PDB file of C-alpha atoms in Angstrom:
ATOM      1  CA  MET A 103     -36.072  70.377  49.580  1.00 42.00           C
ATOM      2  CA  ILE A 104     -40.456  70.600  48.614  1.00 46.00           C
ATOM      3  CA  ALA A 105     -41.379  73.886  47.217  1.00 48.00           C
ATOM      4  CA  SER A 106     -43.718  76.078  48.730  1.00 58.00           C
ATOM      5  CA  GLY A 107     -47.436  75.911  48.609  1.00 83.00           C
ATOM      6  CA  THR A 108     -49.864  72.946  49.831  1.00 93.00           C
ATOM      7  CA  LYS A 109     -48.364  70.125  51.348  1.00 95.00           C
ATOM      8  CA  ASP A 110     -49.156  66.819  51.623  1.00 97.00           C
ATOM      9  CA  ARG A 111     -48.574  63.425  50.669  1.00 97.00           C
ATOM     10  CA  GLY A 112     -50.340  61.134  48.277  1.00 97.00           C
ATOM     11  CA  VAL A 113     -50.727  58.529  45.405  1.00 98.00           C
ATOM     12  CA  LEU A 114     -51.439  58.831  41.779  1.00 97.00           C
ATOM     13  CA  LEU A 115     -54.052  57.266  40.896  1.00 97.00           C
ATOM     14  CA  HIS A 116     -54.851  58.127  36.869  1.00 95.00           C
ATOM     15  CA  ARG A 117     -53.444  60.261  34.626  1.00 93.00           C
ATOM     16  CA  ARG A 118     -53.759  61.271  31.504  1.00 90.00           C
ATOM     17  CA  PRO A 119     -51.654  63.776  28.659  1.00 85.00           C
ATOM     18  CA  TYR A 120     -52.542  67.632  28.986  1.00 82.00           C
ATOM     19  CA  SER A 121     -49.686  68.940  26.294  1.00 82.00           C
ATOM     20  CA  ASP A 122     -46.689  67.772  25.224  1.00 78.00           C
ATOM     21  CA  SER A 123     -44.681  68.840  28.717  1.00 82.00           C
ATOM     22  CA  ARG A 124     -47.776  68.393  31.077  1.00 87.00           C
ATOM     23  CA  THR A 125     -50.260  65.601  32.315  1.00 91.00           C
ATOM     24  CA  ILE A 126     -53.925  65.348  34.404  1.00 94.00           C
ATOM     25  CA  VAL A 127     -52.499  63.590  37.404  1.00 96.00           C
ATOM     26  CA  GLU A 128     -55.514  62.364  39.753  1.00 96.00           C
ATOM     27  CA  LEU A 129     -54.477  61.888  43.390  1.00 97.00           C
ATOM     28  CA  LEU A 130     -55.379  60.353  46.688  1.00 97.00           C
ATOM     29  CA  THR A 131     -53.853  62.415  49.536  1.00 97.00           C
ATOM     30  CA  ALA A 132     -53.550  62.414  53.191  1.00 96.00           C
ATOM     31  CA  SER A 133     -55.124  65.513  54.116  1.00 95.00           C
ATOM     32  CA  HIS A 134     -56.906  66.905  51.247  1.00 94.00           C
ATOM     33  CA  GLY A 135     -58.839  64.164  49.870  1.00 94.00           C
ATOM     34  CA  ARG A 136     -59.098  63.608  46.043  1.00 94.00           C
ATOM     35  CA  VAL A 137     -56.604  66.131  44.111  1.00 95.00           C
ATOM     36  CA  SER A 138     -56.852  66.759  40.316  1.00 95.00           C
ATOM     37  CA  GLY A 139     -53.612  68.379  39.479  1.00 94.00           C
ATOM     38  CA  VAL A 140     -51.856  69.655  36.417  1.00 94.00           C
ATOM     39  CA  LEU A 141     -48.051  68.245  36.729  1.00 93.00           C
ATOM     40  CA  ARG A 142     -45.137  69.366  34.064  1.00 86.00           C
ATOM     41  CA  GLN A 143     -43.211  66.552  33.096  1.00 74.00           C
ATOM     42  CA  SER A 144     -39.384  67.170  32.424  1.00 66.00           C
ATOM     43  CA  ALA A 145     -35.913  64.577  32.917  1.00 48.00           C
ATOM     44  CA  SER A 146     -35.987  64.771  36.793  1.00 52.00           C
ATOM     45  CA  ALA A 147     -37.598  62.295  38.641  1.00 46.00           C
ATOM     46  CA  ALA A 148     -39.594  64.345  40.661  1.00 47.00           C
ATOM     47  CA  SER A 149     -41.358  65.702  37.565  1.00 52.00           C
ATOM     48  CA  ARG A 150     -42.617  61.878  37.261  1.00 69.00           C
ATOM     49  CA  ALA A 151     -45.589  60.647  38.551  1.00 85.00           C
ATOM     50  CA  GLU A 152     -45.894  56.884  38.848  1.00 93.00           C
ATOM     51  CA  LEU A 153     -48.492  54.529  40.082  1.00 96.00           C
ATOM     52  CA  PHE A 154     -48.176  52.597  43.675  1.00 98.00           C
ATOM     53  CA  VAL A 155     -45.548  54.900  44.765  1.00 97.00           C
ATOM     54  CA  LYS A 156     -46.276  57.568  47.806  1.00 97.00           C
ATOM     55  CA  TYR A 157     -45.336  60.896  47.307  1.00 97.00           C
ATOM     56  CA  GLU A 158     -44.774  64.094  49.193  1.00 96.00           C
ATOM     57  CA  LEU A 159     -46.564  66.742  47.342  1.00 95.00           C
ATOM     58  CA  SER A 160     -46.883  70.498  46.973  1.00 94.00           C
ATOM     59  CA  TRP A 161     -49.246  72.490  44.736  1.00 95.00           C
ATOM     60  CA  ARG A 162     -50.456  75.647  44.586  1.00 93.00           C
ATOM     61  CA  GLY A 163     -53.995  77.034  43.297  1.00 89.00           C
ATOM     62  CA  ARG A 164     -57.553  76.723  44.179  1.00 81.00           C
ATOM     63  CA  ASN A 165     -59.257  76.123  41.232  1.00 84.00           C
ATOM     64  CA  GLU A 166     -60.201  72.614  39.963  1.00 86.00           C
ATOM     65  CA  LEU A 167     -57.098  71.683  38.422  1.00 91.00           C
ATOM     66  CA  VAL A 168     -54.088  72.509  40.993  1.00 94.00           C
ATOM     67  CA  ASN A 169     -50.792  73.240  39.740  1.00 94.00           C
ATOM     68  CA  VAL A 170     -48.549  70.032  41.356  1.00 94.00           C
ATOM     69  CA  SER A 171     -44.976  71.686  41.854  1.00 90.00           C
ATOM     70  CA  HIS A 172     -43.181  69.213  43.538  1.00 90.00           C
ATOM     71  CA  CYS A 173     -43.653  65.480  43.876  1.00 92.00           C
ATOM     72  CA  GLU A 174     -41.160  63.442  45.212  1.00 93.00           C
ATOM     73  CA  PRO A 175     -41.344  59.366  46.044  1.00 95.00           C
ATOM     74  CA  VAL A 176     -40.947  58.123  49.667  1.00 96.00           C
ATOM     75  CA  ASP A 177     -42.136  54.673  49.340  1.00 96.00           C
ATOM     76  CA  THR A 178     -42.759  51.940  46.502  1.00 97.00           C
ATOM     77  CA  TYR A 179     -45.333  49.156  46.657  1.00 97.00           C
ATOM     78  CA  ARG A 180     -43.885  46.569  43.782  1.00 95.00           C
ATOM     79  CA  LEU A 181     -47.099  44.869  42.596  1.00 96.00           C
ATOM     80  CA  SER A 182     -47.029  42.110  39.787  1.00 93.00           C
ATOM     81  CA  GLY A 183     -49.135  39.706  38.482  1.00 91.00           C
ATOM     82  CA  ARG A 184     -52.336  39.546  39.732  1.00 91.00           C
ATOM     83  CA  GLY A 185     -51.745  42.133  42.595  1.00 94.00           C
ATOM     84  CA  LEU A 186     -50.613  44.462  40.153  1.00 94.00           C
ATOM     85  CA  PHE A 187     -54.559  44.535  38.490  1.00 94.00           C
ATOM     86  CA  SER A 188     -55.738  44.114  41.535  1.00 95.00           C
ATOM     87  CA  GLY A 189     -53.942  47.573  42.750  1.00 96.00           C
ATOM     88  CA  LEU A 190     -55.544  48.451  39.605  1.00 96.00           C
ATOM     89  CA  TYR A 191     -58.914  47.891  40.721  1.00 95.00           C
ATOM     90  CA  LEU A 192     -58.424  50.073  43.994  1.00 97.00           C
ATOM     91  CA  ASN A 193     -57.680  53.248  41.763  1.00 97.00           C
ATOM     92  CA  GLU A 194     -60.533  52.578  40.004  1.00 96.00           C
ATOM     93  CA  LEU A 195     -62.788  52.200  42.994  1.00 95.00           C
ATOM     94  CA  VAL A 196     -61.217  55.077  44.367  1.00 96.00           C
ATOM     95  CA  MET A 197     -61.689  57.135  41.151  1.00 95.00           C
ATOM     96  CA  ARG A 198     -65.060  55.754  40.672  1.00 93.00           C
ATOM     97  CA  THR A 199     -66.411  56.177  44.354  1.00 93.00           C
ATOM     98  CA  THR A 200     -64.961  59.794  45.247  1.00 93.00           C
ATOM     99  CA  ARG A 201     -64.666  63.208  43.999  1.00 90.00           C
ATOM    100  CA  SER A 202     -62.269  65.769  43.328  1.00 88.00           C
ATOM    101  CA  LYS A 203     -61.899  67.823  46.651  1.00 85.00           C
ATOM    102  CA  GLN A 204     -64.015  65.287  48.949  1.00 88.00           C
ATOM    103  CA  LEU A 205     -62.030  64.112  51.910  1.00 87.00           C
ATOM    104  CA  VAL A 206     -62.912  60.716  52.865  1.00 90.00           C
ATOM    105  CA  SER A 207     -61.483  59.962  56.351  1.00 89.00           C
ATOM    106  CA  GLY A 208     -59.119  57.474  56.777  1.00 93.00           C
ATOM    107  CA  LEU A 209     -59.433  56.261  53.308  1.00 96.00           C
ATOM    108  CA  PHE A 210     -55.342  57.311  52.141  1.00 97.00           C
ATOM    109  CA  ASP A 211     -54.219  55.272  55.427  1.00 97.00           C
ATOM    110  CA  ARG A 212     -56.540  52.146  53.850  1.00 97.00           C
ATOM    111  CA  TYR A 213     -55.106  52.401  50.200  1.00 98.00           C
ATOM    112  CA  LEU A 214     -51.949  52.070  51.622  1.00 98.00           C
ATOM    113  CA  SER A 215     -52.533  48.901  53.732  1.00 97.00           C
ATOM    114  CA  ALA A 216     -53.884  47.500  51.192  1.00 98.00           C
ATOM    115  CA  LEU A 217     -51.199  48.013  48.699  1.00 98.00           C
ATOM    116  CA  TYR A 218     -48.694  46.559  51.056  1.00 97.00           C
ATOM    117  CA  ALA A 219     -50.615  43.242  51.278  1.00 96.00           C
ATOM    118  CA  LEU A 220     -50.829  43.292  47.570  1.00 96.00           C
ATOM    119  CA  GLN A 221     -47.478  42.704  47.242  1.00 95.00           C
ATOM    120  CA  ASP A 222     -47.145  39.244  48.277  1.00 86.00           C
ATOM    121  CA  ASN A 223     -49.278  38.276  45.292  1.00 76.00           C
ATOM    122  CA  GLU A 224     -50.717  35.216  46.810  1.00 82.00           C
ATOM    123  CA  ASP A 225     -54.138  35.416  48.713  1.00 92.00           C
ATOM    124  CA  LEU A 226     -55.180  38.750  46.897  1.00 94.00           C
ATOM    125  CA  GLU A 227     -58.699  38.278  48.385  1.00 94.00           C
ATOM    126  CA  PRO A 228     -58.612  39.184  52.365  1.00 96.00           C
ATOM    127  CA  PRO A 229     -56.704  42.705  51.486  1.00 97.00           C
ATOM    128  CA  LEU A 230     -59.325  43.346  48.595  1.00 97.00           C
ATOM    129  CA  ARG A 231     -62.507  42.890  50.855  1.00 97.00           C
ATOM    130  CA  SER A 232     -60.923  44.727  53.593  1.00 97.00           C
ATOM    131  CA  PHE A 233     -60.333  47.451  51.588  1.00 98.00           C
ATOM    132  CA  GLU A 234     -63.646  47.160  49.898  1.00 97.00           C
ATOM    133  CA  ARG A 235     -65.478  47.071  53.608  1.00 97.00           C
ATOM    134  CA  GLY A 236     -62.821  50.203  54.716  1.00 96.00           C
ATOM    135  CA  LEU A 237     -64.129  52.246  51.509  1.00 96.00           C
ATOM    136  CA  LEU A 238     -67.878  51.736  52.022  1.00 96.00           C
ATOM    137  CA  GLU A 239     -67.517  52.804  56.056  1.00 94.00           C
ATOM    138  CA  SER A 240     -65.047  56.014  54.894  1.00 92.00           C
ATOM    139  CA  LEU A 241     -68.266  56.758  52.771  1.00 92.00           C
ATOM    140  CA  GLY A 242     -70.694  56.730  55.661  1.00 90.00           C
ATOM    141  CA  LEU A 243     -71.990  53.542  54.471  1.00 91.00           C
ATOM    142  CA  ALA A 244     -70.594  50.636  56.271  1.00 94.00           C
ATOM    143  CA  VAL A 245     -72.445  47.657  55.916  1.00 96.00           C
ATOM    144  CA  GLN A 246     -72.954  45.970  59.374  1.00 96.00           C
ATOM    145  CA  PHE A 247     -72.336  42.014  59.043  1.00 98.00           C
ATOM    146  CA  ASP A 248     -72.811  41.316  62.637  1.00 98.00           C
ATOM    147  CA  ARG A 249     -76.578  42.694  62.518  1.00 97.00           C
ATOM    148  CA  GLU A 250     -80.122  42.081  61.334  1.00 96.00           C
ATOM    149  CA  MET A 251     -82.594  44.766  59.793  1.00 92.00           C
ATOM    150  CA  PRO A 252     -84.981  46.116  60.431  1.00 88.00           C
ATOM    151  CA  GLN A 253     -84.401  45.758  64.599  1.00 88.00           C
ATOM    152  CA  GLY A 254     -80.737  45.553  64.696  1.00 91.00           C
ATOM    153  CA  ASN A 255     -80.885  42.484  66.746  1.00 96.00           C
ATOM    154  CA  PRO A 256     -77.474  40.467  66.658  1.00 98.00           C
ATOM    155  CA  ILE A 257     -76.785  38.060  63.479  1.00 98.00           C
ATOM    156  CA  ASP A 258     -77.585  34.120  64.053  1.00 97.00           C
ATOM    157  CA  PRO A 259     -74.929  32.120  63.203  1.00 97.00           C
ATOM    158  CA  LYS A 260     -77.571  29.212  62.090  1.00 95.00           C
ATOM    159  CA  GLN A 261     -79.802  31.348  60.277  1.00 95.00           C
ATOM    160  CA  SER A 262     -79.896  32.303  56.512  1.00 96.00           C
ATOM    161  CA  TYR A 263     -79.989  36.209  55.166  1.00 97.00           C
ATOM    162  CA  GLN A 264     -80.105  37.905  52.330  1.00 96.00           C
ATOM    163  CA  PHE A 265     -78.784  41.110  51.824  1.00 97.00           C
ATOM    164  CA  ARG A 266     -80.498  44.567  50.699  1.00 93.00           C
ATOM    165  CA  PRO A 267     -78.926  47.283  49.743  1.00 90.00           C
ATOM    166  CA  GLN A 268     -79.139  50.527  52.028  1.00 87.00           C
ATOM    167  CA  GLN A 269     -81.238  48.145  54.381  1.00 91.00           C
ATOM    168  CA  GLY A 270     -78.655  45.423  55.782  1.00 95.00           C
ATOM    169  CA  PHE A 271     -79.203  41.845  56.437  1.00 97.00           C
ATOM    170  CA  GLN A 272     -82.764  40.172  56.277  1.00 96.00           C
ATOM    171  CA  ARG A 273     -83.461  37.273  57.916  1.00 95.00           C
ATOM    172  CA  LEU A 274     -85.247  34.560  55.622  1.00 95.00           C
ATOM    173  CA  PRO A 275     -88.038  31.812  56.567  1.00 92.00           C
ATOM    174  CA  ASN A 276     -86.727  28.633  57.777  1.00 84.00           C
ATOM    175  CA  ASN A 277     -87.899  26.517  54.706  1.00 76.00           C
ATOM    176  CA  ALA A 278     -86.335  29.391  52.093  1.00 79.00           C
ATOM    177  CA  THR A 279     -83.891  28.055  50.096  1.00 78.00           C
ATOM    178  CA  GLY A 280     -80.228  29.838  48.773  1.00 82.00           C
ATOM    179  CA  GLY A 281     -79.036  32.895  51.387  1.00 92.00           C
ATOM    180  CA  MET A 282     -75.948  33.637  52.918  1.00 96.00           C
ATOM    181  CA  LYS A 283     -75.323  31.673  56.332  1.00 96.00           C
ATOM    182  CA  GLY A 284     -75.037  33.743  59.842  1.00 97.00           C
ATOM    183  CA  SER A 285     -72.143  31.682  60.817  1.00 98.00           C
ATOM    184  CA  SER A 286     -70.299  33.508  57.079  1.00 98.00           C
ATOM    185  CA  LEU A 287     -71.466  36.765  57.691  1.00 98.00           C
ATOM    186  CA  LEU A 288     -70.203  37.041  61.107  1.00 98.00           C
ATOM    187  CA  ALA A 289     -66.672  35.529  60.132  1.00 98.00           C
ATOM    188  CA  VAL A 290     -66.655  38.963  57.694  1.00 98.00           C
ATOM    189  CA  ALA A 291     -67.308  41.077  60.374  1.00 97.00           C
ATOM    190  CA  LYS A 292     -64.433  39.924  61.925  1.00 97.00           C
ATOM    191  CA  ASP A 293     -62.169  40.092  58.643  1.00 95.00           C
ATOM    192  CA  ASP A 294     -62.059  36.138  58.734  1.00 97.00           C
ATOM    193  CA  TYR A 295     -61.922  35.326  54.951  1.00 96.00           C
ATOM    194  CA  SER A 296     -61.298  31.953  56.355  1.00 94.00           C
ATOM    195  CA  THR A 297     -63.759  29.801  53.915  1.00 96.00           C
ATOM    196  CA  SER A 298     -65.375  29.834  50.773  1.00 96.00           C
ATOM    197  CA  ALA A 299     -68.294  30.951  51.978  1.00 97.00           C
ATOM    198  CA  SER A 300     -67.037  34.115  54.169  1.00 97.00           C
ATOM    199  CA  ARG A 301     -65.669  34.961  50.793  1.00 97.00           C
ATOM    200  CA  GLN A 302     -68.621  34.324  48.727  1.00 97.00           C
ATOM    201  CA  ALA A 303     -71.012  36.405  51.247  1.00 98.00           C
ATOM    202  CA  ALA A 304     -68.404  39.238  51.150  1.00 98.00           C
ATOM    203  CA  LYS A 305     -67.415  39.631  47.282  1.00 96.00           C
ATOM    204  CA  LEU A 306     -71.468  39.405  47.122  1.00 96.00           C
ATOM    205  CA  VAL A 307     -72.747  41.754  49.460  1.00 98.00           C
ATOM    206  CA  LEU A 308     -69.712  44.568  49.129  1.00 97.00           C
ATOM    207  CA  ARG A 309     -70.172  44.796  45.263  1.00 94.00           C
ATOM    208  CA  THR A 310     -74.182  44.909  45.693  1.00 94.00           C
ATOM    209  CA  ALA A 311     -73.213  47.839  48.122  1.00 95.00           C
ATOM    210  CA  LEU A 312     -70.812  49.248  45.864  1.00 94.00           C
ATOM    211  CA  GLN A 313     -72.781  49.320  42.775  1.00 89.00           C
ATOM    212  CA  ASP A 314     -74.809  52.377  43.714  1.00 81.00           C
ATOM    213  CA  PHE A 315     -71.943  54.082  43.626  1.00 82.00           C
ATOM    214  CA  ILE A 316     -69.873  52.631  40.628  1.00 86.00           C
ATOM    215  CA  GLY A 317     -73.020  52.587  38.400  1.00 81.00           C
ATOM    216  CA  GLU A 318     -73.889  50.479  35.296  1.00 80.00           C
ATOM    217  CA  GLN A 319     -70.757  51.165  33.702  1.00 84.00           C
ATOM    218  CA  PRO A 320     -68.226  48.041  33.878  1.00 82.00           C
ATOM    219  CA  LEU A 321     -64.851  48.147  35.749  1.00 85.00           C
ATOM    220  CA  VAL A 322     -62.185  48.413  33.216  1.00 86.00           C
ATOM    221  CA  SER A 323     -59.900  46.684  35.759  1.00 83.00           C
ATOM    222  CA  ARG A 324     -62.393  43.927  36.649  1.00 77.00           C
ATOM    223  CA  ALA A 325     -62.225  43.420  32.444  1.00 75.00           C
ATOM    224  CA  LEU A 326     -58.371  43.716  32.667  1.00 76.00           C
ATOM    225  CA  PHE A 327     -57.932  40.570  35.770  1.00 70.00           C
ATOM    226  CA  GLN A 328     -60.167  38.430  34.195  1.00 69.00           C
ATOM    227  CA  SER A 329     -58.649  38.266  31.120  1.00 66.00           C
ATOM    228  CA  PHE A 330     -54.996  37.746  33.069  1.00 60.00           C
ATOM    229  CA  VAL A 331     -56.560  34.842  34.526  1.00 56.00           C
TER     230      VAL A 331
END
């Protein structure tokens, strides 16, 4: 039975020791966004929070750190190998782009969908790129892969484009070299990552768009992944 207090579903993003018997936990919840709390550790399974597990949660308090009184697992996402490092990347990305008490519409469901897909541990790029796109959309900064700026005209599949953060895609002159093909951008707009060109374009654009939130400090999970592969 769930203890009284604020109730929600959530997942653990990060944890760190607070005392011998308590842990500070960073949670992503369905209805309350990011929540920072203190969880008392004991021998019972309901007192321990693990990564990539969906929980029924209950907490008390209105301060920056709430007291988590209940943490009951309801679903587990089994990640391993490259999928595990990708899951750590998702967690760090959410931690770096959101703040405590911030409710980001749709983010919780997008996160769970990504974890579900990462369990396959085969083709990881599509779920990662889809999550990055969804995260930007949830933050109100969706990248319009099917529109060129500044007029907002449809992307021409035969033209080449460059991406400018907070502005969008600008068409390059016909004699310009480099850039991204419009056909690749239109594929990304449909979440189609079946070609190397669309994958490369998606990775470049989304990393650039997220950089303002992430800042200059490198992502630890990205370095871990690179050392693993």
